[in-house]
mmCIF file of C-alpha atoms and ligand atoms in Angstrom:
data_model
loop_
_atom_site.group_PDB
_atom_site.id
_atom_site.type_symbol
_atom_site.label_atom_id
_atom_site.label_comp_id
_atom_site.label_asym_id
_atom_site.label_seq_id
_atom_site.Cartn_x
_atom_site.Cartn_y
_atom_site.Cartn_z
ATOM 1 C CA UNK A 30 17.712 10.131 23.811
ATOM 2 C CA UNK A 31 21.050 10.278 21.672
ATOM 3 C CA UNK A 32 23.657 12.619 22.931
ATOM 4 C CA UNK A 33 24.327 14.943 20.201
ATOM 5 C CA UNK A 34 27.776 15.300 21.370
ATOM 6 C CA UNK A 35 30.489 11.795 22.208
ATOM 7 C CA UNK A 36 33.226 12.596 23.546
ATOM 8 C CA UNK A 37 36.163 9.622 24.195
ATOM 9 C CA UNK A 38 39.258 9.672 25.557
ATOM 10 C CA UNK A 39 40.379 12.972 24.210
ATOM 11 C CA UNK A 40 43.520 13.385 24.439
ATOM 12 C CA UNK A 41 45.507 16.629 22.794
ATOM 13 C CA UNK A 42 49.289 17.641 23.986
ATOM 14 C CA UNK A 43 51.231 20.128 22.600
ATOM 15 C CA UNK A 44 55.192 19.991 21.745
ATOM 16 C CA UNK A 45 56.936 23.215 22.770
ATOM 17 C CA UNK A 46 60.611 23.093 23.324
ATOM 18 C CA UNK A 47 60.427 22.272 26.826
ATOM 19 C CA UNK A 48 58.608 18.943 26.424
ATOM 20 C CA UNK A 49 55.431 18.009 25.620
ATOM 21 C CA UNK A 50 52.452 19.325 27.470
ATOM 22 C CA UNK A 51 49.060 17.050 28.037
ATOM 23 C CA UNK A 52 47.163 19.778 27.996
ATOM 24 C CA UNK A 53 43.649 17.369 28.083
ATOM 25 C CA UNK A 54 44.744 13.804 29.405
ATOM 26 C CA UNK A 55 41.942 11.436 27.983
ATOM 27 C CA UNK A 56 38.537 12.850 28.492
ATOM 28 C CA UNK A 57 34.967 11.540 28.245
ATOM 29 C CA UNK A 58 31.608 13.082 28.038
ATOM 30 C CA UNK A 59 28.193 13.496 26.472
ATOM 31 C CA UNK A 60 26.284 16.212 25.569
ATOM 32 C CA UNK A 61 22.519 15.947 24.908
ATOM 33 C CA UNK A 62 20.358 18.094 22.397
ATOM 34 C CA UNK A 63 19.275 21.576 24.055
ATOM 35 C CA UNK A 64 21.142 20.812 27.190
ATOM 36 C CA UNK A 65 24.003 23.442 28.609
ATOM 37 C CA UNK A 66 27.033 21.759 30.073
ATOM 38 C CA UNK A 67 29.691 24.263 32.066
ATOM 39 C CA UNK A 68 33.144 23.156 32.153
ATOM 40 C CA UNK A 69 34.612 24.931 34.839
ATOM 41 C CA UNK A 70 38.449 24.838 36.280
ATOM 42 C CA UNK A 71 40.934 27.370 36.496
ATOM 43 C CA UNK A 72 43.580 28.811 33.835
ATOM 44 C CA UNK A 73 45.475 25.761 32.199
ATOM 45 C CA UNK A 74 42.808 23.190 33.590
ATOM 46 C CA UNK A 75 42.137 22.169 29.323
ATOM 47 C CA UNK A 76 39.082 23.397 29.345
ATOM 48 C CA UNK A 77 39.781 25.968 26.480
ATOM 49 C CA UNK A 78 41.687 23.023 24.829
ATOM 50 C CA UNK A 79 38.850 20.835 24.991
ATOM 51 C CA UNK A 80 36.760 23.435 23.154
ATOM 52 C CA UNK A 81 39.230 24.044 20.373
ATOM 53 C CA UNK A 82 39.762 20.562 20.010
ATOM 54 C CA UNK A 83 35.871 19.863 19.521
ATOM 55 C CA UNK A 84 36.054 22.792 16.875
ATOM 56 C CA UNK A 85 39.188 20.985 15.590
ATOM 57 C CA UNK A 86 40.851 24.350 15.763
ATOM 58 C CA UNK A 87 44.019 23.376 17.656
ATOM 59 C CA UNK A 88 46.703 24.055 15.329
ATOM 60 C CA UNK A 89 49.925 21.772 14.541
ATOM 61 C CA UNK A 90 52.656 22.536 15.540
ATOM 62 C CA UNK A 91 52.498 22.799 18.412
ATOM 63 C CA UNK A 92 49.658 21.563 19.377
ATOM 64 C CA UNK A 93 47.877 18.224 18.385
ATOM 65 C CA UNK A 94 45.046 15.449 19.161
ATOM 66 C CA UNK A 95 46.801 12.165 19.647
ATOM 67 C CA UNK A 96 44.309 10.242 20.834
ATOM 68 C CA UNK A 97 40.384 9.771 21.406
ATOM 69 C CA UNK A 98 37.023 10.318 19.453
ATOM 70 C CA UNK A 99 35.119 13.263 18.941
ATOM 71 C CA UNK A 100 31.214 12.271 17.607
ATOM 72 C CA UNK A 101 29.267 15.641 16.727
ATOM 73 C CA UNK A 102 25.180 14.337 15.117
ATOM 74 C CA UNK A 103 26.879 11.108 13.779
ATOM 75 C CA UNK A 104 29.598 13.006 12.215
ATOM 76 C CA UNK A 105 33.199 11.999 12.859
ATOM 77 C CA UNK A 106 35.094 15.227 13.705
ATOM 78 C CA UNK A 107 38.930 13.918 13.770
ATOM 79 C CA UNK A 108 38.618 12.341 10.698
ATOM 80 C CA UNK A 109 36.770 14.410 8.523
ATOM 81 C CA UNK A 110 38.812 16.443 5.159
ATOM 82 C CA UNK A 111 39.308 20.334 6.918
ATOM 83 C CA UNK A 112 37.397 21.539 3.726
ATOM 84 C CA UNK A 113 34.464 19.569 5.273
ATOM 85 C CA UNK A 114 35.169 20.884 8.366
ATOM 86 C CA UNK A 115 34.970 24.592 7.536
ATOM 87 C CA UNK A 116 30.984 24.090 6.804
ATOM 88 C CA UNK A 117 30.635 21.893 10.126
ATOM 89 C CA UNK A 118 32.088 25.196 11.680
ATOM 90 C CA UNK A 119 29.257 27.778 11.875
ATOM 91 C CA UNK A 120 26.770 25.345 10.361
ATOM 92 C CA UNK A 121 26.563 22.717 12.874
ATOM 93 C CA UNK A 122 29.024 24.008 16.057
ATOM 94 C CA UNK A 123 30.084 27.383 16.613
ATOM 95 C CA UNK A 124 32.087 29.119 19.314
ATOM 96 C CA UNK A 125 32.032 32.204 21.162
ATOM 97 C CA UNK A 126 35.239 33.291 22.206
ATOM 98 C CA UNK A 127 36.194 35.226 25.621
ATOM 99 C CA UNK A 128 37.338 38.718 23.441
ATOM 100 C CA UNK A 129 34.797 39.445 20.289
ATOM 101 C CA UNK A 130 37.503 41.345 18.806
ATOM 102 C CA UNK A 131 39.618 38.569 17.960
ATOM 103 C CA UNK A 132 37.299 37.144 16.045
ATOM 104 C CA UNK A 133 35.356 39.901 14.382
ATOM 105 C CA UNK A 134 36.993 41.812 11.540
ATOM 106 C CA UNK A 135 37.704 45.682 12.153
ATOM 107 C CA UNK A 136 37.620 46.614 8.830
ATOM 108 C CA UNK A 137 34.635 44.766 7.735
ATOM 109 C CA UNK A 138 30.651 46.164 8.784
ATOM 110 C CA UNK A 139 28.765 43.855 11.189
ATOM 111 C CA UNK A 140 25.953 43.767 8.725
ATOM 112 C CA UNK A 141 28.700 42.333 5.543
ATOM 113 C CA UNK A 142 30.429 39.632 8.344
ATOM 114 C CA UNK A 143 26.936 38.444 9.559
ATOM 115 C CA UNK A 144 25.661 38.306 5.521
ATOM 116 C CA UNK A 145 29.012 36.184 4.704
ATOM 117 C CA UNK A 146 28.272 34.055 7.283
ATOM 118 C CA UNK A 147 24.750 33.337 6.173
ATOM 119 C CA UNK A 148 26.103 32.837 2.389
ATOM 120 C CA UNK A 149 28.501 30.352 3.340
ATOM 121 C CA UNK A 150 26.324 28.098 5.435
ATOM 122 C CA UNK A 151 22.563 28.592 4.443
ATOM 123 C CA UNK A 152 20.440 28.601 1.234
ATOM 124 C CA UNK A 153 19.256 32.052 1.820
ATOM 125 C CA UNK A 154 18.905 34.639 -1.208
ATOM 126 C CA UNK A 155 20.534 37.791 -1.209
ATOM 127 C CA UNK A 156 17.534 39.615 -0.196
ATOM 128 C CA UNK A 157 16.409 36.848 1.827
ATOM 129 C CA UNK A 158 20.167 37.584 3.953
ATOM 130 C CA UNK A 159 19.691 41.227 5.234
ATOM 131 C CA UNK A 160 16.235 40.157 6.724
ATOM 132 C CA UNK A 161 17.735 37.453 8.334
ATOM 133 C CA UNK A 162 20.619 39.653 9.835
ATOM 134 C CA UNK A 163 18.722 41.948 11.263
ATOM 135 C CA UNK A 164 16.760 39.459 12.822
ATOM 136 C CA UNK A 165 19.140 38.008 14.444
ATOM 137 C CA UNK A 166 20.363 41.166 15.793
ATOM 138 C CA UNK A 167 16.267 41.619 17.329
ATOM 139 C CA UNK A 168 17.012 38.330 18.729
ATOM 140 C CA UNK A 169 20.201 39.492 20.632
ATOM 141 C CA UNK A 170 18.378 41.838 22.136
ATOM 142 C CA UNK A 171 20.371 45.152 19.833
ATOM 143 C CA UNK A 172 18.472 47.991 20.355
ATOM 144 C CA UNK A 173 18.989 49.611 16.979
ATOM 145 C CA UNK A 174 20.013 46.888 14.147
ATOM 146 C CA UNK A 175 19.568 48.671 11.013
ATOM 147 C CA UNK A 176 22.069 51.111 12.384
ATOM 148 C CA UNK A 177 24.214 48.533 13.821
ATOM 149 C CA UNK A 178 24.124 46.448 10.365
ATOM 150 C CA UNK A 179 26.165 49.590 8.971
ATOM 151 C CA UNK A 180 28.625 50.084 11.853
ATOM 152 C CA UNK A 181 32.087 48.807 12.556
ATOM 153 C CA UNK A 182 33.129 46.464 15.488
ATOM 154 C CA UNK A 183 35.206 49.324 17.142
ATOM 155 C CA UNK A 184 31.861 51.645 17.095
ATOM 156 C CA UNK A 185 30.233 49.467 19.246
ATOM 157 C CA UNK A 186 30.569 48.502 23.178
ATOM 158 C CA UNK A 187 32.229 45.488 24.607
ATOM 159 C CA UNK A 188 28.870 44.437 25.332
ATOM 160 C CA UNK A 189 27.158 45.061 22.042
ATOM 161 C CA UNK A 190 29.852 43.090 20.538
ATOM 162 C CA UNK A 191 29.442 40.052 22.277
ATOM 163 C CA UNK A 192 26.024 40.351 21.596
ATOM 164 C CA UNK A 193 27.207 40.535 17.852
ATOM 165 C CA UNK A 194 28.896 37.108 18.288
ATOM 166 C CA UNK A 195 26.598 35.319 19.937
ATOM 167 C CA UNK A 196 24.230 36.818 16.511
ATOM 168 C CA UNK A 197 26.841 34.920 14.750
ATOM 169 C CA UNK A 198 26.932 31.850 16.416
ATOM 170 C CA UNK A 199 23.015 30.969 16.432
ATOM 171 C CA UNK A 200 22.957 32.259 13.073
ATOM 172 C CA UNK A 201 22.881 28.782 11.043
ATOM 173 C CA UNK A 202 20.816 26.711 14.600
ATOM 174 C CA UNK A 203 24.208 25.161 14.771
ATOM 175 C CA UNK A 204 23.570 22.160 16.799
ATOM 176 C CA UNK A 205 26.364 22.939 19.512
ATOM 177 C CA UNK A 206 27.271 26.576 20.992
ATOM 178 C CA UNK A 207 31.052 26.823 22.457
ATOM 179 C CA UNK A 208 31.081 29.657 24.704
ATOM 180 C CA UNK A 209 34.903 30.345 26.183
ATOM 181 C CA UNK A 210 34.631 32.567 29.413
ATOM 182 C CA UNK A 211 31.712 34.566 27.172
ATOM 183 C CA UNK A 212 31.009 37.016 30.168
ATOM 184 C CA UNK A 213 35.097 37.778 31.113
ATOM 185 C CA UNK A 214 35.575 40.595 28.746
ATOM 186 C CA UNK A 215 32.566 42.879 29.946
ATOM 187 C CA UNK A 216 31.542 44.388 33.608
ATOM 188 C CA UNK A 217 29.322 42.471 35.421
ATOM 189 C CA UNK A 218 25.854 44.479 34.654
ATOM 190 C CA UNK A 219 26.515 43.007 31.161
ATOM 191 C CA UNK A 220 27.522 39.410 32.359
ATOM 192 C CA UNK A 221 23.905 39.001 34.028
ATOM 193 C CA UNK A 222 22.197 40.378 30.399
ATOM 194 C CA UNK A 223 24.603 37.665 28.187
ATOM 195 C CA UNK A 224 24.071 34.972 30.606
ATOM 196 C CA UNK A 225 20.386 35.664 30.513
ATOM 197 C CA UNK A 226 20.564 35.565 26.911
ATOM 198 C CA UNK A 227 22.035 32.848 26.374
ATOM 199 C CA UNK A 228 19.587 31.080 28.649
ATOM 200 C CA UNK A 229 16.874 32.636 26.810
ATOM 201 C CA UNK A 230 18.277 31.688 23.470
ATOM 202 C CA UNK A 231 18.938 27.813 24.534
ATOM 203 C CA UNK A 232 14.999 27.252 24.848
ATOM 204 C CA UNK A 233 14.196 29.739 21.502
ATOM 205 C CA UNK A 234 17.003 28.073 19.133
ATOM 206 C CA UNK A 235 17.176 24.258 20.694
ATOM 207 C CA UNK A 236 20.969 24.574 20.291
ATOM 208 C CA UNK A 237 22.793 22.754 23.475
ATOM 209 C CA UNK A 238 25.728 24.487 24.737
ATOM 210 C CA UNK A 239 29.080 24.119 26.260
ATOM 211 C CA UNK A 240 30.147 27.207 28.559
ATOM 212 C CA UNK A 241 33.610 27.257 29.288
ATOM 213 C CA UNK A 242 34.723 29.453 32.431
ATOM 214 C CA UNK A 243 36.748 29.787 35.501
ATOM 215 C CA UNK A 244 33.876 30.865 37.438
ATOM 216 C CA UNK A 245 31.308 27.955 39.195
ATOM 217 C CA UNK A 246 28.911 30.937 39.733
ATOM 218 C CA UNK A 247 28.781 31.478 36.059
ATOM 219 C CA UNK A 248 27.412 28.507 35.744
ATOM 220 C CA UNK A 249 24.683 28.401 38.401
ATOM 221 C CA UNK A 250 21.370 28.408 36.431
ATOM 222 C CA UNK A 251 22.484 28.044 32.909
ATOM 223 C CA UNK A 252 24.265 25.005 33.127
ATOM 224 C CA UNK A 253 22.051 21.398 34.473
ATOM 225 C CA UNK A 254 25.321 19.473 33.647
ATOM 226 C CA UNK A 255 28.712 20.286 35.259
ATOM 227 C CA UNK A 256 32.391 19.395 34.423
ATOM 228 C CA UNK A 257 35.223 20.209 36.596
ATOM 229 C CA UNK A 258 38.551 19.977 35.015
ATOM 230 C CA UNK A 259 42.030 20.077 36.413
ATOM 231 C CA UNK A 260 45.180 19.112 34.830
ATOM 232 C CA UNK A 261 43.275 17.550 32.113
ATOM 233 C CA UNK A 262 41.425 15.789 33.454
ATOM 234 C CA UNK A 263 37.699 15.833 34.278
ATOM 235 C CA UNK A 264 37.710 15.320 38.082
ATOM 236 C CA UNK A 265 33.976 15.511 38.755
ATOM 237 C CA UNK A 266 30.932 15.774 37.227
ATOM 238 C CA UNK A 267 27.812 15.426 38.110
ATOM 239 C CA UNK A 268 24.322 17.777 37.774
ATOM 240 C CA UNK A 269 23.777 21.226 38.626
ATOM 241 C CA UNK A 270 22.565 19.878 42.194
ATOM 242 C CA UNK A 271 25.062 17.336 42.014
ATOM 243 C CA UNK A 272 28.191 19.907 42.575
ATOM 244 C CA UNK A 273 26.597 22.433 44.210
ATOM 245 C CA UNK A 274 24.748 20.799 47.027
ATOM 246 C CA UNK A 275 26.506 17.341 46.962
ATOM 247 C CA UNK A 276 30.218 17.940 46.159
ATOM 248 C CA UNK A 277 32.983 15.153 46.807
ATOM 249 C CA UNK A 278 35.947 16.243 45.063
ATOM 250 C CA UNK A 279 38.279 18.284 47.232
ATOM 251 C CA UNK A 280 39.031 20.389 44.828
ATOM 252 C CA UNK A 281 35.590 21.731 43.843
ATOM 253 C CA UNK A 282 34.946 22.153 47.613
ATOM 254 C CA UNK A 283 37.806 24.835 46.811
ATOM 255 C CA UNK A 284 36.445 26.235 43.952
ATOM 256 C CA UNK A 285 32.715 26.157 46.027
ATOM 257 C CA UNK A 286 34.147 28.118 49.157
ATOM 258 C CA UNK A 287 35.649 31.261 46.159
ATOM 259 C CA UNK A 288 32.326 31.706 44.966
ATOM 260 C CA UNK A 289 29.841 33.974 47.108
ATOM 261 C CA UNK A 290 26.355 32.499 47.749
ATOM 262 C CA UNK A 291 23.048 34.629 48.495
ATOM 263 C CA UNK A 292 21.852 31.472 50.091
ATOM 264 C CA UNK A 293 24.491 30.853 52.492
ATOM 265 C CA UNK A 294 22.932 32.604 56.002
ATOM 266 C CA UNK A 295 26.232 33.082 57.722
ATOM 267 C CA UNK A 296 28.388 35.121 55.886
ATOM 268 C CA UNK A 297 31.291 32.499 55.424
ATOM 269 C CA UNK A 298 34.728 34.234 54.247
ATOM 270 C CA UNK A 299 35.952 33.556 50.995
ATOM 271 C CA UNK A 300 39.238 31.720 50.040
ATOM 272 C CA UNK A 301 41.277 30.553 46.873
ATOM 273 C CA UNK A 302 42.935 27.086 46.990
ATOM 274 C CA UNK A 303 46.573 27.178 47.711
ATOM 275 C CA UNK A 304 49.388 26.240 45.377
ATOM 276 C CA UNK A 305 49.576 25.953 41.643
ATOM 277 C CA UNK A 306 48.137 23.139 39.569
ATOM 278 C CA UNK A 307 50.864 20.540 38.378
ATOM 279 C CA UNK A 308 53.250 20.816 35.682
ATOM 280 C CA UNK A 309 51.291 19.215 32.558
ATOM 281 C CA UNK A 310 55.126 18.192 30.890
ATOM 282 C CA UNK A 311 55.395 15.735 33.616
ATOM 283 C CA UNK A 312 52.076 15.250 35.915
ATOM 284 C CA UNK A 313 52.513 13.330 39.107
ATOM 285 C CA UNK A 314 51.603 10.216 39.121
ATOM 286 C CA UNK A 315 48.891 9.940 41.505
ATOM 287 C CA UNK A 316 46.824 12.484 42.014
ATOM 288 C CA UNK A 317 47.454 15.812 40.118
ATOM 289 C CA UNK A 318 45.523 17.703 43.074
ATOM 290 C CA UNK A 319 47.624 15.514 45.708
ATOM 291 C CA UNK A 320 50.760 18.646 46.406
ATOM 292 C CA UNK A 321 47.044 21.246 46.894
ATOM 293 C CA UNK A 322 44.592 19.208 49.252
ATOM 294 C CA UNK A 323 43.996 19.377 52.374
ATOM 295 C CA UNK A 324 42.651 15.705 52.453
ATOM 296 C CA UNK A 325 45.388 13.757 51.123
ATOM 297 C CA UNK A 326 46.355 10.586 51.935
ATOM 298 C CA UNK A 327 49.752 7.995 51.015
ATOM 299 C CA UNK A 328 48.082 6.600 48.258
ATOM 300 C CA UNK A 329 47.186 9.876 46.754
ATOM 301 C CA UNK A 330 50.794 10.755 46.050
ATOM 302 C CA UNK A 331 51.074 6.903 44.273
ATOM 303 C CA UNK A 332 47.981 6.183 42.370
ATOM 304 C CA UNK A 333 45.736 7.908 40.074
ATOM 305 C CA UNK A 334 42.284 7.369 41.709
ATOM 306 C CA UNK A 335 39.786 5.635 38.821
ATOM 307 C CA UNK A 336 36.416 7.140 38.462
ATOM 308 C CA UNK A 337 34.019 6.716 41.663
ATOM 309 C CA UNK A 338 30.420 6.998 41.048
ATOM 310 C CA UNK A 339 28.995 7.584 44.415
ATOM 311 C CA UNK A 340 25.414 8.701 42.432
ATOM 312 C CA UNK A 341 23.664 8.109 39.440
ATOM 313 C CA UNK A 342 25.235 10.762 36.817
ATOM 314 C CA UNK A 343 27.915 11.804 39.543
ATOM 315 C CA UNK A 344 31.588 10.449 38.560
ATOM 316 C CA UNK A 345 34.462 11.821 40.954
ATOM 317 C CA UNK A 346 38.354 11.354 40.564
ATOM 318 C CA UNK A 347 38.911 10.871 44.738
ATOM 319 C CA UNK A 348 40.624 8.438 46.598
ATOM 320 C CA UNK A 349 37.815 10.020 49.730
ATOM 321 C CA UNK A 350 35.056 7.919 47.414
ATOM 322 C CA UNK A 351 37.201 4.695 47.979
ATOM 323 C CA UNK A 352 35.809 2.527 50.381
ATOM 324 C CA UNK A 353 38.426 2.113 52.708
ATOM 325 C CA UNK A 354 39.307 5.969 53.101
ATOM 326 C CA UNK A 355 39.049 6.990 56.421
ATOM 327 C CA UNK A 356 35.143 7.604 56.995
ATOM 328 C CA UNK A 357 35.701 11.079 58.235
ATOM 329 C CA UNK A 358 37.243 12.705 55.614
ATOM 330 C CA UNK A 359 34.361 11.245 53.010
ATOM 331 C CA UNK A 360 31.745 13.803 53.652
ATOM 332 C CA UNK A 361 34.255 17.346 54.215
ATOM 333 C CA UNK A 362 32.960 19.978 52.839
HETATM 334 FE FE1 SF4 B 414 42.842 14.817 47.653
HETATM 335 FE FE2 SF4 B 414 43.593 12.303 47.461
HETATM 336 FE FE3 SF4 B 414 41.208 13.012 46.600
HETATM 337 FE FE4 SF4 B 414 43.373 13.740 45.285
HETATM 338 S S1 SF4 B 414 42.643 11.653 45.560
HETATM 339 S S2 SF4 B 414 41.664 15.002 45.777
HETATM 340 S S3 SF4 B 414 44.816 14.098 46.944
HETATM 341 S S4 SF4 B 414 41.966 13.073 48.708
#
C-alpha cells in the first residue's frame, strides 16, 4: 500500500529577533490511507508546527520551511501556487484546531459557513448543499441540526462547536484530518464523546488522521501509529503496542509514568519529567533530552544519537539502543 502522506526531512525555523528557532529539525514519516497517527510531545516539541507546515499554513515572516518534502496523494505541497493550495485545503486535508472559535466566524450562521465550504470545494447544487449540511451535522452526532444550521457559534457549547468543526473538516472526505489538541478546549465528559467520534468517523469516512496532543492517553485507542516529538525532532516511533508496552526512549518512559493506567494493578504515583526542553535557537549538540534524563551517558552530551531500530516499525533516537551502552540501562522502564 502507498502512504497517502511522505513526509522528508521537514525542516521549518522561524526568525524572531532573538535568533532563529528550529522549531521542526528534519523530520520523516508516512501516513497510510484510513490510518490515525498521534504525534505526541509537550508544548514547543513542533508538533503544532509540523501540522501547519503540512497545511502549508506557517506564515513568513517569521516563520518558514527551509528544507524537506511534503507528498500529500502524489501532490507536491511546498511547491504548489497558494491559489492551488486553498482548494487542497478543505478538499483534500483539513485541520481541526485546539479552540473552534478561532476558526469559526461569530458573525456568520453555522448553516452559511458549512454551505460556503461545500460551494468552494464540491460540485453540489444549491439545494443539493443544505441537505448535505445537515447531514453532516447527523453525522457529528448534533442533536438538533435544523436548529443548529440557523444558530451562531457563540449560541452553542464548547462541545457542540467542536463537533461543528470536525462537520467541517469531513465535509469534502478530505483525504487527511489534522486534529491539534482537538479534546483540550472542552471537560473531559466531552473529550471521551470527540475522541469516540472521531474513531467512529475514521472507519465511516476512510479519511486517515493526524492527532496532535500533549497527552499519550489521548492517543490510546485512536491512534495504531505513534510519534513522539521533542525539540523537533521525532525521537520514537513505533505502533500503538510499540510505545506503550515496549518503550525505549527515556523520554517517553517520562511521558508513560504522567499518564494514569486502569491496567496498571499497583497504583504507581504519577510524575512529570524534570527540567525544560532545550533552547531551539541553539540546541545542544548531542542529545536535546541529554540536560533531562536520568540515563545519560558522556556521549550523550557529544553526539546526536542516529536512528536505532530495535523492531520492525520501531525507530528510537537513544544512545541506550547502541550496542555498547551499558546492558543495564537498555531495558529501564
Ligand atoms: Fe538519555 Fe542519552 Fe538516550 Fe538522550 S541519548 S535519551 S541522554 S540515554
Amino acid at each position: 500500500m502507498q502512504p497517502v502522506l511522505k513526509v522528508r526531512n521537514l525542516k521549518t525555523q522561524f526568525f524572531t529577533y532573538s535568533g532563529v528557532v528550529q522549531a521542526v529539525r528534519g523530520i520523516d514519516f508516512d501516513v497510510y490511507p484510513a490510518e490515525a497517527v498521534g504525534i505526541v510531545g509537550e508544548s514547543g516539541c513542533g508538533k503544532s508546527v509540523t501540522g501547519l507546515s503540512i497545511m502549508r499554513l506557517i506564515t513568513y515572516p517569521p516563520g518558514k520551511i527551509v528544507q524537506g518534502e511534503i507528498n500529500l496523494d502524489g501532490i507536491d505541497i511546498l511547491n504548489t501556487p497558494e491559489k492551488e493550495m486553498q482548494k487542497i485545503r478543505g478538499g483534500k486535508i483539513s485541520m481541526i484546531f485546539q479552540d473552534p472559535m478561532t476558526s469559526l466566524n461569530p458573525a456568520l450562521t453555522i448553516g452559511y459557513q458549512m454551505s460556503e465550504m461545500l460551494r468552494l470545494h464540491t460540485n453540489l447544487k444549491n439545494n443539493e448543499i443544505k441537505e448535505r449540511v445537515i447531514e453532516l451535522l447527523n453525522l457529528v452526532r448534533i442533536k438538533s441540526p435544523e436548529e443548529v444550521y440557523k444558530q451562531y457559534p457563540h449560541q452553542l457549547s464548547g462541545g457542540m462547536r467542536q463537533r461543528v468543526m470536525i462537520a467541517m473538516a469531513i465535509s469534502c472526505e478530505p483525504k487527511i484530518i489534522i486534529a491539534d489538541e482537538p479534546t483540550t478546549s472542552v471537560d473531559v465528559t466531552i473529550q471521551a464523546q470527540i475522541l469516540y467520534l472521531l474513531h467512529d468517523l475514521k472507519e465511516r469516512v476512510n479519511s486517515s488522521i493526524i492527532l496532535i496532543t500533549h497527552n499519550l492517553a489521548v492517543v490510546a485507542g485512536l491512534c495504531s501509529r505513534i510519534l513522539v516529538m521533542y525539540a523537533g525532532l521525532v525521537i520514537e516511533e513505533g505502533s500503538d503496542f510499540q510505545i506503550f508496552e515496549n518503550p525505549k526512549h527515556p523520554y517517553t518512559w517520562g511521558l508513560l509514568k504522567s499518564v494514569p493506567r486502569i491496567d496498571q494493578e499497583e497504583k504507581e504515583k504519577l510524575s512529570t519529567i524534570a527540567g525544560l526542553p532545550p533552547d531551539l535557537i541553539s540546541p545542544p549538540k548531542g542529545c536535546p533530552f541529554s540536560l533531562r534524563c536520568d540515563y545519560a551517558m558522556r556521549i550523550c552530551f557529544e553526539q546526536l544519537p542516529p536512528y536505532f531500530e530495535p523492531e520492525k516499525g520501531h525507530r528510537v533516537i537513544c544512545w541506550l539502543l547502541d550496542k555498547r551502552a551499558p546492558a543495564a540501562t537498555r531495558s529501564k522502564k
